[in-house]
Coordinates of C-alpha atoms in Angstrom, one line a residue:
X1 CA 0.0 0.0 0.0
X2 CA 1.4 3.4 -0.8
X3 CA 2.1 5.7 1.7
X4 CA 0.3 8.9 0.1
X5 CA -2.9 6.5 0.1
X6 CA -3.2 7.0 4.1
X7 CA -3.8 10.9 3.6
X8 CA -7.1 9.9 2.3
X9 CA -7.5 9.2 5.5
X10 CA -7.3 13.1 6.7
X11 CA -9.8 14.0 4.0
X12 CA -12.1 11.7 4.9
X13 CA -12.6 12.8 8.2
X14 CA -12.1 16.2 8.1
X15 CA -15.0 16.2 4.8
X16 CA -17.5 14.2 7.5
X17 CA -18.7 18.5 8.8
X18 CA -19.7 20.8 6.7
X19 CA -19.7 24.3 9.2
X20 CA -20.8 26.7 7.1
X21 CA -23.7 24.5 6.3
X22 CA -24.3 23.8 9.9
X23 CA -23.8 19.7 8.6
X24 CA -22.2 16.7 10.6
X25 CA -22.1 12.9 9.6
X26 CA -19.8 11.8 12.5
X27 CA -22.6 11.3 15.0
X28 CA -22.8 7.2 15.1
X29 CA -20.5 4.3 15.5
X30 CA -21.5 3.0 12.0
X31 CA -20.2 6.6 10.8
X32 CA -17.2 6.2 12.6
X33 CA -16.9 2.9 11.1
X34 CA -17.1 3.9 7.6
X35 CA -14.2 5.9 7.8
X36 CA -12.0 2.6 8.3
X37 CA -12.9 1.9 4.6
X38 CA -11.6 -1.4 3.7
X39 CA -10.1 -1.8 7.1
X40 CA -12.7 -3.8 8.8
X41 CA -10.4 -5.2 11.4
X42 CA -9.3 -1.6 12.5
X43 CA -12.9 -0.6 12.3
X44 CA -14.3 -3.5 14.7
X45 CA -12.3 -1.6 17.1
X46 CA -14.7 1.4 17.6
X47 CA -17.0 2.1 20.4
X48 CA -19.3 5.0 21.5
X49 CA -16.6 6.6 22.7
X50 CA -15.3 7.2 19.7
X51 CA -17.5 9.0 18.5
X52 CA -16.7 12.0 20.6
X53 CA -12.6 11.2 20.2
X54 CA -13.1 11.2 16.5
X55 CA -14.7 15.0 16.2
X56 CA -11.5 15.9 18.4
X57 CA -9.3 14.7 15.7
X58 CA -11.0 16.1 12.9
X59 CA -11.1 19.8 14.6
X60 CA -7.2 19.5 14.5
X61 CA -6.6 18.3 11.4
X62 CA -9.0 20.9 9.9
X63 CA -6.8 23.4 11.3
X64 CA -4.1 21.9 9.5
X65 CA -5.9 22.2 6.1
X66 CA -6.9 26.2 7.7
X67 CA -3.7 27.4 8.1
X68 CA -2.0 25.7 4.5
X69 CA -5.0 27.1 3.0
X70 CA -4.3 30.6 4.4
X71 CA -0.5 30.4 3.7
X72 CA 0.6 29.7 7.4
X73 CA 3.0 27.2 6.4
X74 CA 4.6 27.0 9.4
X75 CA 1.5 26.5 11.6
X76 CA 0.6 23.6 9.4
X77 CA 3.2 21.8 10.3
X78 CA 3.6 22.5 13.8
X79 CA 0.2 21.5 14.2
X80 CA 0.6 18.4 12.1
X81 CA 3.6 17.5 14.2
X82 CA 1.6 17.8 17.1
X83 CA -0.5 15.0 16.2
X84 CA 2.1 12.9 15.2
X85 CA 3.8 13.1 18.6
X86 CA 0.1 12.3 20.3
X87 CA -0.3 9.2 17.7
X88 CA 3.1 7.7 16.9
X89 CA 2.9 4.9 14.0
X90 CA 5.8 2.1 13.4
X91 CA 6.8 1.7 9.2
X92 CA 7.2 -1.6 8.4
X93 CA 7.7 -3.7 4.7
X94 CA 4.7 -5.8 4.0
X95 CA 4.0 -8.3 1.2
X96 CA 0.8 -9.4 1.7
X97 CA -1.8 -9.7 -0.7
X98 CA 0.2 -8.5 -3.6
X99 CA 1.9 -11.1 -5.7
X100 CA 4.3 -10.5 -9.1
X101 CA 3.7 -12.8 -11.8
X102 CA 6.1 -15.6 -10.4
X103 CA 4.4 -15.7 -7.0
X104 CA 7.1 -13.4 -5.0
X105 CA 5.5 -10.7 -2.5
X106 CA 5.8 -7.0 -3.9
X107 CA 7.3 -5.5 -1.4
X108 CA 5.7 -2.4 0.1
X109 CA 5.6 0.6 3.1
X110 CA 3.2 0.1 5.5
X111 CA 2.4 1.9 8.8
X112 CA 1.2 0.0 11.4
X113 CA -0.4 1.6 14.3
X114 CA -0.4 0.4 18.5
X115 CA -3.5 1.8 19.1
X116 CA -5.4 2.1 22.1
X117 CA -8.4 2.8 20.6
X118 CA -10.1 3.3 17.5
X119 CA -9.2 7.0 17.6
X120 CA -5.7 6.8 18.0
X121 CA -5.6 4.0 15.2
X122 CA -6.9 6.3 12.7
X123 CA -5.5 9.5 13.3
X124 CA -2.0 7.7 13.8
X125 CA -2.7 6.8 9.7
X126 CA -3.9 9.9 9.3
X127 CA -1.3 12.2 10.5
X128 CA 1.2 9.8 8.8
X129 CA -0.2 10.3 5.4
X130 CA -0.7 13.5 5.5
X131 CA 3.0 14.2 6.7
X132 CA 4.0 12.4 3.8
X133 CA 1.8 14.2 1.2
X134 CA 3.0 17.4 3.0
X135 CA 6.9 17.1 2.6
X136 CA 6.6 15.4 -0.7
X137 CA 4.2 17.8 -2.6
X138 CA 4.5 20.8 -0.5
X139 CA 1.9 22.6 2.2
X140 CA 0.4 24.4 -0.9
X141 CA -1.4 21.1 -2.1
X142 CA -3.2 20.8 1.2
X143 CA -6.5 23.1 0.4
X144 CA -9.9 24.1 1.3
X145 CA -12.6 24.1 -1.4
X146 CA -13.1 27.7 -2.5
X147 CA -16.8 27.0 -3.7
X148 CA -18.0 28.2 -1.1
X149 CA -19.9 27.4 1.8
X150 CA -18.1 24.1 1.1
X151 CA -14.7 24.4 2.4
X152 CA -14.2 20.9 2.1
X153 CA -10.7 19.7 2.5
X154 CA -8.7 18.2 -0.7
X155 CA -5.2 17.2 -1.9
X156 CA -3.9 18.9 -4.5
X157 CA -1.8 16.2 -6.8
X158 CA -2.1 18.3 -10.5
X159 CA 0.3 18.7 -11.8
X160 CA 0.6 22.9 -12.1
X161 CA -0.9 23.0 -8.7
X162 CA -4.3 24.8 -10.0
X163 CA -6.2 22.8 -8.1
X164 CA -9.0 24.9 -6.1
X165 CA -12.2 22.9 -5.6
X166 CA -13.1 19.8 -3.8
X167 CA -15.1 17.9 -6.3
X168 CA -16.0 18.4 -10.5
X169 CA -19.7 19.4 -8.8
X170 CA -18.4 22.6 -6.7
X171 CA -16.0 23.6 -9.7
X172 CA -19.1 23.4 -12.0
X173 CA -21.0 25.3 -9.5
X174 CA -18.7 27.8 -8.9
X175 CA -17.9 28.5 -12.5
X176 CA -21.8 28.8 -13.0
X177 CA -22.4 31.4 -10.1
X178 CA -19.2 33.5 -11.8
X179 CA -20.5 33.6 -15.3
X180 CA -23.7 34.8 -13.7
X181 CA -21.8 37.5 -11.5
X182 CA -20.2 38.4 -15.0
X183 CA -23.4 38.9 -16.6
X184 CA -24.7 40.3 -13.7
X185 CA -22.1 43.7 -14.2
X186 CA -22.3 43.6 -17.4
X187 CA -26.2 44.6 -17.3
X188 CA -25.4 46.5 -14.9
X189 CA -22.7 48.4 -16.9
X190 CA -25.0 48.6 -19.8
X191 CA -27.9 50.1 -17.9
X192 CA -25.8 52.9 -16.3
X193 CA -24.3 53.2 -20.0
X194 CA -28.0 53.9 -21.2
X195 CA -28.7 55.7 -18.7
X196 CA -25.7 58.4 -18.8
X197 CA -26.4 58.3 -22.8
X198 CA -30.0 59.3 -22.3
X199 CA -29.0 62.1 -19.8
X200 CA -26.8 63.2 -22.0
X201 CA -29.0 63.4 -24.4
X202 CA -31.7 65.4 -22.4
X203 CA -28.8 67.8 -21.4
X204 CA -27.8 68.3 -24.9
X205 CA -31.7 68.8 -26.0
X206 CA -31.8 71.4 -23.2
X207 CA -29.2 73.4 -24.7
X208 CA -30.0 73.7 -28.0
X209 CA -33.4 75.1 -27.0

């Protein structure tokens, strides 16, 4: 498994609250649950507790993507390092489950986490993976959806770092309430155009009379 796949992990968390919508999925053990993914093993691990751990987490790694987003580069990490310090993770080779074509294991990073909980299992991940997408692509690529209210969080990974949206939907959206702003002015240009012809008009009328 590669290593920049665990700071999906961030984004999925931190995407479960929308606060400018006044929106939060994280309010069950089955939601908390669904976050492992793939991991059902990890996932078994959660309990009503967790629940409450889990919205902890996510407020400080939002303020991760909140301070890259707003240039604070150095706040990012120090808050990011934070976490990492709370929820230490042990890299280790693994093999399993993938196979080259003569049978041999391909050998792969992997963290593995000591958890005490289902919290610190996640966010251990978590905080990994997003250290990792950090120092390899740069604090710029960690980004808060500009379509706004979304602000969901996102990784930028294009490749002339233009990414600004969350999803193809909140682009579309956005680009949709801009061309209408645009048309917006315009009309509004035009009507104060028509208007400042027409008084000219009258003022020119007035004295020729």
């Amino acid at each position: 498994m590669e290593l920049a796949y665990y700071s999906d992990y961030a984004v999925r968390l931190v995407n479960t609250e929308e606060p400018a919508r006044g929106k939060d999925a994280l309010t069950s053990v089955e939601a908390v649950r669904d976050l492992f993914g793939s991991n059902k093993e990890a996932a078994r691990r959660a309990a009503e507790a967790d629940v409450t751990r889990f919205r902890s987490v996510r407020a400080r790694l939002r303020a991760v993507f909140e301070s890259a987003d707003g240039g604070d580069e150095t706040l990012a990490v120090n808050l990011l390092n934070s976490l990492l310090l709370e929820f230490p993770v042990s890299p280790q080779i693994s093999g399993h489950n993938f196979r080259d074509d003569d049978g041999r294991p391909l050998w792969h990073m992997h963290l593995a986490d000591h958890p005490s909980n289902a919290t610190a299992g996640y966010a251990a991940i978590a905080a990994m993976g997003l250290a990792f997408h950090l120092t390899e692509y740069g604090v710029d690529r960690l980004g808060l959806c500009e379509a706004a209210p979304c602000r969901n969080a996102y990784l930028d990974t294009s490749t002339n770092r233009s990414r600004r949206y969350c999803s193809d939907r909140c682009a579309t959206r956005a680009n949709v309430a801009a061309y209408r702003a645009r048309k917006r002015l315009e009309a509004d240009r035009s009507e104060r155009t028509g208007l400042a012809a027409e008084s000219a008009q009258r003022t020119s009328a007035t004295g020729e009379r």
